[in-house]
mmCIF file of C-alpha atoms in Angstrom:
data_model
loop_
_atom_site.group_PDB
_atom_site.id
_atom_site.type_symbol
_atom_site.label_atom_id
_atom_site.label_comp_id
_atom_site.label_asym_id
_atom_site.label_seq_id
_atom_site.Cartn_x
_atom_site.Cartn_y
_atom_site.Cartn_z
ATOM 1 C CA MET A 131 78.644 91.754 99.982
ATOM 2 C CA ILE A 132 81.180 90.142 102.300
ATOM 3 C CA GLU A 133 82.671 93.536 103.103
ATOM 4 C CA LYS A 134 81.463 95.154 106.305
ATOM 5 C CA LYS A 135 78.379 97.255 105.773
ATOM 6 C CA ILE A 136 79.392 99.803 108.387
ATOM 7 C CA ASN A 137 82.891 101.254 108.598
ATOM 8 C CA TYR A 138 83.368 101.050 112.348
ATOM 9 C CA THR A 139 86.744 102.745 112.218
ATOM 10 C CA ASP A 140 84.878 105.940 111.281
ATOM 11 C CA LEU A 141 81.843 105.340 113.509
ATOM 12 C CA ILE A 142 83.227 105.403 117.021
ATOM 13 C CA ASN A 143 80.363 106.359 119.314
ATOM 14 C CA VAL A 144 77.442 103.942 119.577
ATOM 15 C CA VAL A 145 74.252 103.828 121.621
ATOM 16 C CA LEU A 146 72.728 100.482 122.660
ATOM 17 C CA VAL A 147 68.986 99.890 123.013
ATOM 18 C CA ALA A 148 67.095 96.967 124.579
ATOM 19 C CA VAL A 149 63.518 96.184 125.543
ATOM 20 C CA ILE A 150 62.493 94.160 128.599
ATOM 21 C CA GLN A 151 59.571 92.157 127.278
ATOM 22 C CA ARG A 152 56.926 90.274 129.221
ATOM 23 C CA GLY A 153 58.490 87.272 130.949
ATOM 24 C CA GLN A 154 62.018 88.708 130.898
ATOM 25 C CA GLN A 155 64.019 89.813 133.920
ATOM 26 C CA GLU A 156 65.878 93.128 133.969
ATOM 27 C CA GLN A 157 69.084 91.360 135.025
ATOM 28 C CA GLU A 158 68.889 89.071 131.979
ATOM 29 C CA VAL A 159 68.472 92.014 129.580
ATOM 30 C CA ASN A 160 71.370 93.859 131.243
ATOM 31 C CA GLU A 161 73.565 90.796 130.647
ATOM 32 C CA TYR A 162 72.542 90.754 126.981
ATOM 33 C CA LEU A 163 73.476 94.448 126.745
ATOM 34 C CA GLU A 164 76.889 93.776 128.305
ATOM 35 C CA GLU A 165 77.497 91.147 125.642
ATOM 36 C CA LEU A 166 76.241 93.550 122.952
ATOM 37 C CA GLU A 167 78.714 96.136 124.249
ATOM 38 C CA PHE A 168 81.531 93.593 123.889
ATOM 39 C CA LEU A 169 80.334 92.845 120.353
ATOM 40 C CA ALA A 170 80.432 96.568 119.546
ATOM 41 C CA GLU A 171 83.918 96.796 121.041
ATOM 42 C CA THR A 172 85.007 93.829 118.909
ATOM 43 C CA ALA A 173 83.753 95.751 115.863
ATOM 44 C CA GLY A 174 85.838 98.773 116.909
ATOM 45 C CA ALA A 175 83.126 100.944 118.477
ATOM 46 C CA VAL A 176 82.760 102.625 121.875
ATOM 47 C CA THR A 177 79.450 102.469 123.753
ATOM 48 C CA ILE A 178 78.506 105.879 125.177
ATOM 49 C CA LYS A 179 74.971 105.150 126.393
ATOM 50 C CA LYS A 180 72.530 102.289 127.002
ATOM 51 C CA PHE A 181 68.762 102.636 126.884
ATOM 52 C CA ILE A 182 66.357 100.063 128.339
ATOM 53 C CA GLN A 183 62.566 100.158 128.171
ATOM 54 C CA LYS A 184 59.920 97.860 129.643
ATOM 55 C CA LEU A 185 57.178 96.870 127.184
ATOM 56 C CA ASP A 186 54.731 93.965 127.051
ATOM 57 C CA HIS A 187 55.760 93.599 123.420
ATOM 58 C CA PRO A 188 57.927 95.686 121.042
ATOM 59 C CA ASP A 189 56.314 98.545 119.125
ATOM 60 C CA SER A 190 55.546 97.435 115.561
ATOM 61 C CA ARG A 191 56.776 100.727 114.057
ATOM 62 C CA THR A 192 59.844 101.665 116.062
ATOM 63 C CA PHE A 193 60.409 98.697 118.443
ATOM 64 C CA VAL A 194 60.552 101.102 121.427
ATOM 65 C CA GLY A 195 57.777 103.473 122.512
ATOM 66 C CA LYS A 196 57.404 107.005 121.201
ATOM 67 C CA GLY A 197 58.681 108.546 124.443
ATOM 68 C CA LYS A 198 61.798 106.347 124.587
ATOM 69 C CA LEU A 199 62.590 107.067 120.939
ATOM 70 C CA GLN A 200 62.399 110.796 121.683
ATOM 71 C CA GLU A 201 64.700 110.267 124.683
ATOM 72 C CA ILE A 202 67.214 108.504 122.429
ATOM 73 C CA LYS A 203 66.916 111.294 119.858
ATOM 74 C CA ASP A 204 67.495 114.006 122.483
ATOM 75 C CA PHE A 205 70.642 112.222 123.657
ATOM 76 C CA THR A 206 72.035 111.757 120.143
ATOM 77 C CA LEU A 207 71.492 115.460 119.429
ATOM 78 C CA GLN A 208 73.419 116.415 122.580
ATOM 79 C CA LYS A 209 76.211 113.843 122.340
ATOM 80 C CA LYS A 210 77.934 112.911 119.071
ATOM 81 C CA THR A 211 76.475 109.535 118.169
ATOM 82 C CA ASP A 212 77.327 107.670 114.999
ATOM 83 C CA ILE A 213 75.177 104.566 115.206
ATOM 84 C CA VAL A 214 72.345 103.114 117.306
ATOM 85 C CA ILE A 215 72.383 99.350 117.884
ATOM 86 C CA PHE A 216 69.308 97.404 119.011
ATOM 87 C CA ASP A 217 69.818 94.169 120.929
ATOM 88 C CA ASP A 218 66.964 92.362 119.156
ATOM 89 C CA GLU A 219 66.243 91.792 115.478
ATOM 90 C CA LEU A 220 64.441 94.640 113.710
ATOM 91 C CA THR A 221 62.283 94.455 110.607
ATOM 92 C CA GLY A 222 63.195 96.495 107.525
ATOM 93 C CA SER A 223 60.351 98.927 108.164
ATOM 94 C CA GLN A 224 61.391 99.374 111.809
ATOM 95 C CA ILE A 225 64.948 100.185 110.728
ATOM 96 C CA SER A 226 63.626 102.659 108.172
ATOM 97 C CA ASN A 227 61.247 104.313 110.657
ATOM 98 C CA ILE A 228 63.878 104.639 113.389
ATOM 99 C CA GLU A 229 66.524 106.000 111.014
ATOM 100 C CA LYS A 230 64.025 108.549 109.678
ATOM 101 C CA GLU A 231 63.269 109.714 113.222
ATOM 102 C CA LEU A 232 66.846 109.751 114.535
ATOM 103 C CA ASN A 233 68.641 110.640 111.291
ATOM 104 C CA ILE A 234 71.365 108.208 112.384
ATOM 105 C CA ALA A 235 72.455 104.787 111.122
ATOM 106 C CA VAL A 236 70.559 101.964 112.871
ATOM 107 C CA ILE A 237 71.424 98.247 112.984
ATOM 108 C CA ASP A 238 70.453 95.335 115.208
ATOM 109 C CA ARG A 239 72.388 92.622 117.042
ATOM 110 C CA SER A 240 72.225 90.189 114.123
ATOM 111 C CA ASP A 241 73.508 92.813 111.686
ATOM 112 C CA LEU A 242 76.379 93.621 114.050
ATOM 113 C CA ILE A 243 77.353 89.952 114.396
ATOM 114 C CA LEU A 244 77.190 89.492 110.631
ATOM 115 C CA ASP A 245 79.476 92.505 110.169
ATOM 116 C CA ILE A 246 81.989 91.050 112.628
ATOM 117 C CA PHE A 247 81.853 87.690 110.879
ATOM 118 C CA ALA A 248 82.357 89.427 107.527
ATOM 119 C CA SER A 249 85.493 91.137 108.813
ATOM 120 C CA ARG A 250 86.870 87.894 110.288
ATOM 121 C CA ALA A 251 86.206 85.483 107.413
ATOM 122 C CA GLN A 252 89.470 84.348 105.843
ATOM 123 C CA THR A 253 88.886 81.159 103.851
ATOM 124 C CA ALA A 254 86.657 80.790 100.793
ATOM 125 C CA GLN A 255 84.267 78.617 102.805
ATOM 126 C CA ALA A 256 83.848 81.141 105.639
ATOM 127 C CA LYS A 257 83.398 84.018 103.184
ATOM 128 C CA VAL A 258 80.637 82.187 101.298
ATOM 129 C CA GLN A 259 78.965 81.171 104.578
ATOM 130 C CA VAL A 260 78.900 84.745 105.846
ATOM 131 C CA GLU A 261 77.761 86.195 102.535
ATOM 132 C CA LEU A 262 74.916 83.652 102.374
ATOM 133 C CA ALA A 263 73.839 84.588 105.911
ATOM 134 C CA GLN A 264 73.957 88.291 104.997
ATOM 135 C CA TYR A 265 71.641 87.876 102.013
ATOM 136 C CA GLN A 266 69.281 85.640 104.005
ATOM 137 C CA TYR A 267 69.151 88.361 106.648
ATOM 138 C CA ILE A 268 68.422 91.067 104.068
ATOM 139 C CA LEU A 269 65.732 89.248 102.049
ATOM 140 C CA PRO A 270 62.785 89.689 104.477
ATOM 141 C CA ARG A 271 63.904 93.264 105.214
ATOM 142 C CA LEU A 272 64.094 94.605 101.673
ATOM 143 C CA LYS A 273 60.950 96.659 102.051
ATOM 144 C CA GLY A 274 61.928 99.946 103.615
ATOM 145 C CA MET A 275 65.657 99.160 103.496
ATOM 146 C CA TRP A 276 66.603 100.949 100.263
ATOM 147 C CA LYS A 277 68.936 103.401 101.997
ATOM 148 C CA HIS A 278 70.215 100.628 104.256
ATOM 149 C CA LEU A 279 71.131 98.589 101.184
ATOM 150 C CA GLU A 280 72.851 101.557 99.567
ATOM 151 C CA ARG A 281 75.007 101.865 102.685
ATOM 152 C CA GLN A 282 76.014 98.206 102.237
ATOM 153 C CA GLY A 283 77.095 98.800 98.682
ATOM 154 C CA ALA A 284 74.930 95.935 97.380
ATOM 155 C CA GLY A 285 74.862 95.885 93.597
ATOM 156 C CA ILE A 286 71.302 96.561 92.409
ATOM 157 C CA GLY A 287 70.584 95.629 88.807
ATOM 158 C CA SER A 288 68.330 97.383 86.325
ATOM 159 C CA ARG A 289 64.587 96.821 86.548
ATOM 160 C CA GLY A 290 62.833 94.348 84.324
ATOM 161 C CA PRO A 291 59.678 95.288 82.359
ATOM 162 C CA GLY A 292 56.852 96.206 84.700
ATOM 163 C CA GLU A 293 58.856 95.467 87.843
ATOM 164 C CA THR A 294 59.271 97.790 90.789
ATOM 165 C CA GLU A 295 62.644 98.366 92.393
ATOM 166 C CA ILE A 296 61.759 96.229 95.406
ATOM 167 C CA GLU A 297 60.680 93.288 93.207
ATOM 168 C CA THR A 298 63.885 93.545 91.241
ATOM 169 C CA ASP A 299 65.938 93.619 94.440
ATOM 170 C CA ARG A 300 64.106 90.596 95.834
ATOM 171 C CA ARG A 301 64.750 88.613 92.657
ATOM 172 C CA ILE A 302 68.435 89.588 92.633
ATOM 173 C CA VAL A 303 68.859 88.608 96.289
ATOM 174 C CA LYS A 304 67.076 85.258 95.787
ATOM 175 C CA ASP A 305 69.278 84.496 92.773
ATOM 176 C CA LYS A 306 72.357 85.376 94.814
ATOM 177 C CA ILE A 307 71.248 83.106 97.683
ATOM 178 C CA SER A 308 70.719 80.237 95.236
ATOM 179 C CA LEU A 309 74.160 80.788 93.700
ATOM 180 C CA LEU A 310 75.879 80.955 97.116
ATOM 181 C CA ARG A 311 74.154 77.772 98.276
ATOM 182 C CA LYS A 312 75.426 75.910 95.212
ATOM 183 C CA ARG A 313 78.919 77.291 95.781
ATOM 184 C CA LEU A 314 78.798 76.274 99.450
ATOM 185 C CA GLU A 315 77.619 72.759 98.533
ATOM 186 C CA ALA A 316 80.649 72.383 96.259
ATOM 187 C CA ILE A 317 83.002 73.583 99.004
ATOM 188 C CA ASP A 318 81.299 71.271 101.519
ATOM 189 C CA LYS A 319 81.820 68.260 99.245
ATOM 190 C CA GLN A 320 85.486 69.147 98.953
ATOM 191 C CA SER A 321 85.763 69.538 102.744
ATOM 192 C CA PHE A 322 84.001 66.196 103.279
ATOM 193 C CA THR A 323 86.474 64.490 100.937
ATOM 194 C CA GLN A 324 89.382 66.068 102.817
ATOM 195 C CA ARG A 325 87.977 64.843 106.133
ATOM 196 C CA LYS A 326 87.554 61.307 104.714
ATOM 197 C CA ASP A 327 91.178 61.351 103.568
ATOM 198 C CA ARG A 328 92.470 61.979 107.075
ATOM 199 C CA GLY A 329 92.665 58.251 107.740
ATOM 200 C CA GLU A 330 91.983 56.310 110.902
ATOM 201 C CA PHE A 331 92.782 58.950 113.485
ATOM 202 C CA ILE A 332 90.835 59.787 116.614
ATOM 203 C CA ARG A 333 89.347 63.257 116.169
ATOM 204 C CA VAL A 334 89.193 65.788 118.999
ATOM 205 C CA ALA A 335 87.242 69.054 118.641
ATOM 206 C CA LEU A 336 87.501 72.163 120.801
ATOM 207 C CA VAL A 337 84.071 73.665 121.462
ATOM 208 C CA GLY A 338 82.806 76.412 123.740
ATOM 209 C CA TYR A 339 81.380 79.879 124.061
ATOM 210 C CA THR A 340 83.157 82.581 122.109
ATOM 211 C CA ASN A 341 86.262 84.130 123.705
ATOM 212 C CA VAL A 342 86.920 81.347 126.228
ATOM 213 C CA GLY A 343 90.453 80.577 125.022
ATOM 214 C CA LYS A 344 89.967 77.687 122.562
ATOM 215 C CA SER A 345 92.561 78.963 120.086
ATOM 216 C CA THR A 346 95.140 79.489 122.850
ATOM 217 C CA ILE A 347 94.603 75.903 124.023
ATOM 218 C CA MET A 348 94.844 74.752 120.399
ATOM 219 C CA ASN A 349 98.251 76.421 120.187
ATOM 220 C CA LEU A 350 99.421 74.817 123.446
ATOM 221 C CA LEU A 351 98.372 71.295 122.495
ATOM 222 C CA SER A 352 99.389 71.372 118.840
ATOM 223 C CA LYS A 353 102.339 73.789 119.114
ATOM 224 C CA SER A 354 100.872 75.608 116.120
ATOM 225 C CA ASP A 355 100.247 79.298 115.553
ATOM 226 C CA VAL A 356 96.472 79.753 115.443
ATOM 227 C CA PHE A 357 95.159 83.336 115.652
ATOM 228 C CA ALA A 358 93.898 84.168 119.154
ATOM 229 C CA GLU A 359 92.891 87.442 120.781
ATOM 230 C CA ASN A 360 90.602 88.767 123.509
ATOM 231 C CA LYS A 361 87.698 89.534 121.207
ATOM 232 C CA LEU A 362 84.498 87.754 120.240
ATOM 233 C CA PHE A 363 84.708 85.416 117.240
ATOM 234 C CA ALA A 364 88.487 85.650 116.883
ATOM 235 C CA THR A 365 88.245 82.294 115.079
ATOM 236 C CA LEU A 366 85.729 81.659 112.290
ATOM 237 C CA ASP A 367 87.447 79.061 110.176
ATOM 238 C CA THR A 368 87.860 75.550 111.513
ATOM 239 C CA THR A 369 91.539 74.737 111.942
ATOM 240 C CA THR A 370 92.680 71.102 112.174
ATOM 241 C CA ARG A 371 96.146 69.983 113.239
ATOM 242 C CA LYS A 372 97.742 66.591 113.760
ATOM 243 C CA VAL A 373 98.903 66.322 117.368
ATOM 244 C CA VAL A 374 101.132 63.658 118.928
ATOM 245 C CA LEU A 375 101.058 63.120 122.706
ATOM 246 C CA GLY A 376 103.104 60.283 124.191
ATOM 247 C CA HIS A 377 103.616 58.704 120.734
ATOM 248 C CA THR A 378 99.832 58.757 120.211
ATOM 249 C CA PRO A 379 98.646 60.789 117.206
ATOM 250 C CA PHE A 380 95.214 62.371 116.854
ATOM 251 C CA LEU A 381 93.532 65.221 114.976
ATOM 252 C CA LEU A 382 92.645 68.384 116.913
ATOM 253 C CA SER A 383 90.155 70.931 115.508
ATOM 254 C CA ASP A 384 89.319 74.433 116.696
ATOM 255 C CA THR A 385 85.758 75.580 115.896
ATOM 256 C CA VAL A 386 83.778 78.820 115.828
ATOM 257 C CA GLY A 387 82.570 79.957 119.252
ATOM 258 C CA PHE A 388 78.921 79.900 120.290
ATOM 259 C CA ILE A 389 76.981 82.870 121.640
ATOM 260 C CA ARG A 390 73.506 83.656 122.909
ATOM 261 C CA LYS A 391 71.022 85.009 120.365
ATOM 262 C CA LEU A 392 73.214 83.985 117.451
ATOM 263 C CA PRO A 393 71.388 84.827 114.184
ATOM 264 C CA HIS A 394 69.508 81.780 112.894
ATOM 265 C CA HIS A 395 70.786 82.245 109.328
ATOM 266 C CA LEU A 396 74.358 82.270 110.614
ATOM 267 C CA ILE A 397 73.844 78.932 112.375
ATOM 268 C CA GLU A 398 72.353 77.507 109.177
ATOM 269 C CA SER A 399 75.218 78.803 107.046
ATOM 270 C CA PHE A 400 77.905 77.505 109.419
ATOM 271 C CA LYS A 401 76.464 73.992 109.798
ATOM 272 C CA SER A 402 79.125 72.627 107.455
ATOM 273 C CA THR A 403 81.878 74.148 109.608
ATOM 274 C CA LEU A 404 80.281 72.504 112.637
ATOM 275 C CA ASP A 405 80.580 69.130 110.912
ATOM 276 C CA GLU A 406 83.943 68.955 112.682
ATOM 277 C CA VAL A 407 81.946 68.796 115.922
ATOM 278 C CA ARG A 408 79.544 66.156 114.593
ATOM 279 C CA GLU A 409 82.356 63.944 113.303
ATOM 280 C CA ALA A 410 84.601 64.307 116.362
ATOM 281 C CA ASP A 411 85.223 61.293 118.601
ATOM 282 C CA VAL A 412 85.728 63.420 121.707
ATOM 283 C CA LEU A 413 84.931 67.035 122.575
ATOM 284 C CA LEU A 414 86.945 69.434 124.710
ATOM 285 C CA HIS A 415 84.390 71.894 126.085
ATOM 286 C CA VAL A 416 86.416 74.971 127.037
ATOM 287 C CA VAL A 417 84.842 77.192 129.713
ATOM 288 C CA ASP A 418 85.915 80.659 130.845
ATOM 289 C CA ILE A 419 85.442 80.067 134.564
ATOM 290 C CA SER A 420 86.353 83.691 135.323
ATOM 291 C CA HIS A 421 83.209 84.908 133.556
ATOM 292 C CA PRO A 422 80.464 85.758 136.092
ATOM 293 C CA LYS A 423 77.890 83.877 133.983
ATOM 294 C CA TYR A 424 80.038 80.918 132.980
ATOM 295 C CA GLU A 425 77.363 78.401 134.020
ATOM 296 C CA GLU A 426 74.875 80.030 131.642
ATOM 297 C CA GLN A 427 77.502 79.884 128.890
ATOM 298 C CA ILE A 428 77.924 76.161 129.591
ATOM 299 C CA ALA A 429 74.152 75.766 129.174
ATOM 300 C CA VAL A 430 74.220 77.630 125.815
ATOM 301 C CA VAL A 431 76.988 75.364 124.503
ATOM 302 C CA ASN A 432 75.273 72.199 125.772
ATOM 303 C CA LYS A 433 72.035 73.246 124.075
ATOM 304 C CA THR A 434 73.887 73.854 120.789
ATOM 305 C CA LEU A 435 75.606 70.464 121.067
ATOM 306 C CA GLN A 436 72.199 68.852 121.570
ATOM 307 C CA GLU A 437 70.924 70.614 118.416
ATOM 308 C CA LEU A 438 73.956 69.245 116.560
ATOM 309 C CA LYS A 439 73.189 65.766 117.973
ATOM 310 C CA SER A 440 76.671 65.698 119.510
ATOM 311 C CA PHE A 441 75.878 65.929 123.215
ATOM 312 C CA ASP A 442 76.288 62.190 123.791
ATOM 313 C CA LYS A 443 79.940 62.146 122.699
ATOM 314 C CA PRO A 444 82.771 61.678 125.231
ATOM 315 C CA LEU A 445 83.347 65.162 126.635
ATOM 316 C CA ILE A 446 86.093 66.704 128.746
ATOM 317 C CA THR A 447 85.264 70.056 130.356
ATOM 318 C CA VAL A 448 88.293 72.359 130.423
ATOM 319 C CA PHE A 449 87.823 75.150 132.949
ATOM 320 C CA ASN A 450 90.157 77.844 131.624
ATOM 321 C CA LYS A 451 91.347 81.191 133.069
ATOM 322 C CA MET A 452 91.677 79.908 136.638
ATOM 323 C CA ASP A 453 94.228 82.659 137.324
ATOM 324 C CA GLN A 454 91.635 85.315 136.470
ATOM 325 C CA TYR A 455 88.969 83.472 138.464
ATOM 326 C CA GLU A 456 91.122 83.618 141.587
ATOM 327 C CA LYS A 457 91.818 87.332 141.066
ATOM 328 C CA ASN A 458 88.122 88.063 140.649
ATOM 329 C CA THR A 459 86.940 85.863 143.509
ATOM 330 C CA PHE A 460 89.438 86.042 146.352
ATOM 331 C CA ASP A 461 90.411 89.054 148.417
ATOM 332 C CA GLN A 462 94.172 89.466 148.789
ATOM 333 C CA TRP A 463 93.796 89.322 152.575
ATOM 334 C CA LEU A 464 91.923 86.019 152.509
ATOM 335 C CA PRO A 465 93.845 83.327 154.452
ATOM 336 C CA GLU A 466 95.511 80.833 152.136
ATOM 337 C CA GLU A 467 93.869 77.846 153.811
ATOM 338 C CA VAL A 468 90.398 79.347 153.264
ATOM 339 C CA LYS A 469 91.211 80.011 149.631
ATOM 340 C CA GLU A 470 92.451 76.444 149.162
ATOM 341 C CA GLN A 471 89.309 75.054 150.767
ATOM 342 C CA LEU A 472 87.050 77.128 148.494
ATOM 343 C CA LEU A 473 88.973 76.025 145.405
ATOM 344 C CA TYR A 474 88.777 72.414 146.553
ATOM 345 C CA GLU A 475 84.992 72.662 146.970
ATOM 346 C CA LEU A 476 84.622 74.275 143.526
ATOM 347 C CA LYS A 477 86.642 71.539 141.844
ATOM 348 C CA GLU A 478 84.884 68.734 143.693
ATOM 349 C CA ARG A 479 81.479 70.129 142.706
ATOM 350 C CA TRP A 480 82.369 70.136 139.028
ATOM 351 C CA LYS A 481 84.129 66.767 139.200
ATOM 352 C CA ALA A 482 80.878 65.342 140.546
ATOM 353 C CA GLN A 483 78.834 67.030 137.795
ATOM 354 C CA THR A 484 81.171 65.868 134.999
ATOM 355 C CA ASN A 485 81.886 62.389 136.398
ATOM 356 C CA GLY A 486 85.490 63.430 136.866
ATOM 357 C CA ASN A 487 85.918 64.415 133.199
ATOM 358 C CA CYS A 488 87.195 67.933 133.852
ATOM 359 C CA VAL A 489 90.410 69.835 134.374
ATOM 360 C CA PHE A 490 91.193 73.320 135.691
ATOM 361 C CA ILE A 491 93.843 75.305 133.825
ATOM 362 C CA SER A 492 95.142 78.696 132.793
ATOM 363 C CA ALA A 493 96.143 78.598 129.134
ATOM 364 C CA THR A 494 97.844 82.004 129.188
ATOM 365 C CA GLU A 495 99.816 81.175 132.369
ATOM 366 C CA LYS A 496 100.350 77.567 131.159
ATOM 367 C CA THR A 497 99.073 76.258 134.485
ATOM 368 C CA ASN A 498 98.050 72.597 134.712
ATOM 369 C CA ILE A 499 98.660 72.018 131.000
ATOM 370 C CA LYS A 500 100.494 68.761 131.770
ATOM 371 C CA GLU A 501 97.346 67.396 133.452
ATOM 372 C CA LEU A 502 95.240 68.550 130.482
ATOM 373 C CA ARG A 503 97.539 66.722 128.065
ATOM 374 C CA GLN A 504 97.383 63.555 130.170
ATOM 375 C CA ILE A 505 93.576 63.586 130.397
ATOM 376 C CA VAL A 506 93.286 64.085 126.623
ATOM 377 C CA LEU A 507 95.876 61.372 125.998
ATOM 378 C CA ASN A 508 94.041 58.858 128.227
ATOM 379 C CA GLN A 509 90.733 59.554 126.469
ATOM 380 C CA VAL A 510 92.285 59.300 123.004
ATOM 381 C CA ARG A 511 94.014 56.000 123.832
ATOM 382 C CA ASN A 512 90.773 54.557 125.199
ATOM 383 C CA LEU A 513 88.999 55.498 121.987
ATOM 384 C CA TYR A 514 91.737 53.911 119.860
ATOM 385 C CA GLN A 515 91.222 50.696 121.838
ATOM 386 C CA GLN A 516 87.489 50.846 121.050
ATOM 387 C CA LYS A 517 87.617 51.960 117.389
ATOM 388 C CA TYR A 518 90.989 50.819 116.057
ATOM 389 C CA PRO A 519 92.323 48.142 118.474
ATOM 390 C CA TYR A 520 94.777 46.846 115.860
ATOM 391 C CA LYS A 521 96.491 50.288 115.874
ATOM 392 C CA ALA A 522 96.330 51.047 119.599
ATOM 393 C CA GLU A 523 99.282 48.834 120.576
ATOM 394 C CA PHE A 524 101.622 50.955 118.467
ATOM 395 C CA PHE A 525 100.737 54.158 120.345
ATOM 396 C CA TYR A 526 102.207 53.288 123.757
#
């Protein structure tokens, strides 16, 4: 089940579909579609068309109206299209109805994210977490998803006496979910024991929206070789390294990135991975300041931290990609003194909002990394004084 359901290397051209529902702004939906396009790109697909429709509420049969569905069909008949991706979750019957009308593979945002996670999972824990989320996603959609399941290669057992195929499938999926939960519990216990055995070290966790540069910063601070690339969810598995700055040791963990509209089952499945966040003594909230909606991304991360009951921890905001921010923001003919003044005002605004607990860097250009190290070191030493004062004197 962990294998990707759709072979994106063969399915290149994709069409994206979104609905502007009552209470939503068109700009907001366009931003969601941009993120969906990046998700599709991460999966190896190319977006050739986006469709948006305004509806008070989604159509119960096909999510979009009859006219819009015909418009999508006309386009897919004219231009080679391999898959249609909807930005919101679809029911099993909606998927079945749309596929029947378009005669093309149809998935939704959650399915796409699950496929990406399935392709990125490396450790046993991540693989079980993703597989559990996949089956939880499928269970309420079994009706009308027979062909969809066949495409996933899910093993369907023989029917029991008097049972229909759908009842058999539902029982098989429920049994699989139960088995995966037990397996995950065993892995979680092992992970908990490993975390307990780490000794009396201050723990620092990197958190942030996906694709903000956490893994690159992890590599800079720990001098390790953690996988990093310019794609969403480059890191799924939590990586922990022992770091020593100025003779002061601490544990540094990289965690899975957050994203808007992340499937609920995925959050549930990855709660154990996010234990690194819950058990951390200090958080480094990495922000891609070059992203046009970076403040909204900050809000998404803060909300997730609140849900994890970790928002009250000491937190350092690391504004990354300052080099790209300057390229995006400043005209090359802008006088240097004006540019410096604007940067000063930006930094002062965020220093005021974070009580001075922030730093502005470029991880790829290695700009201001010395200041980042010093800020982290000061925070870690302060925490040693509070938690383990008998050890703190040895770390200076």
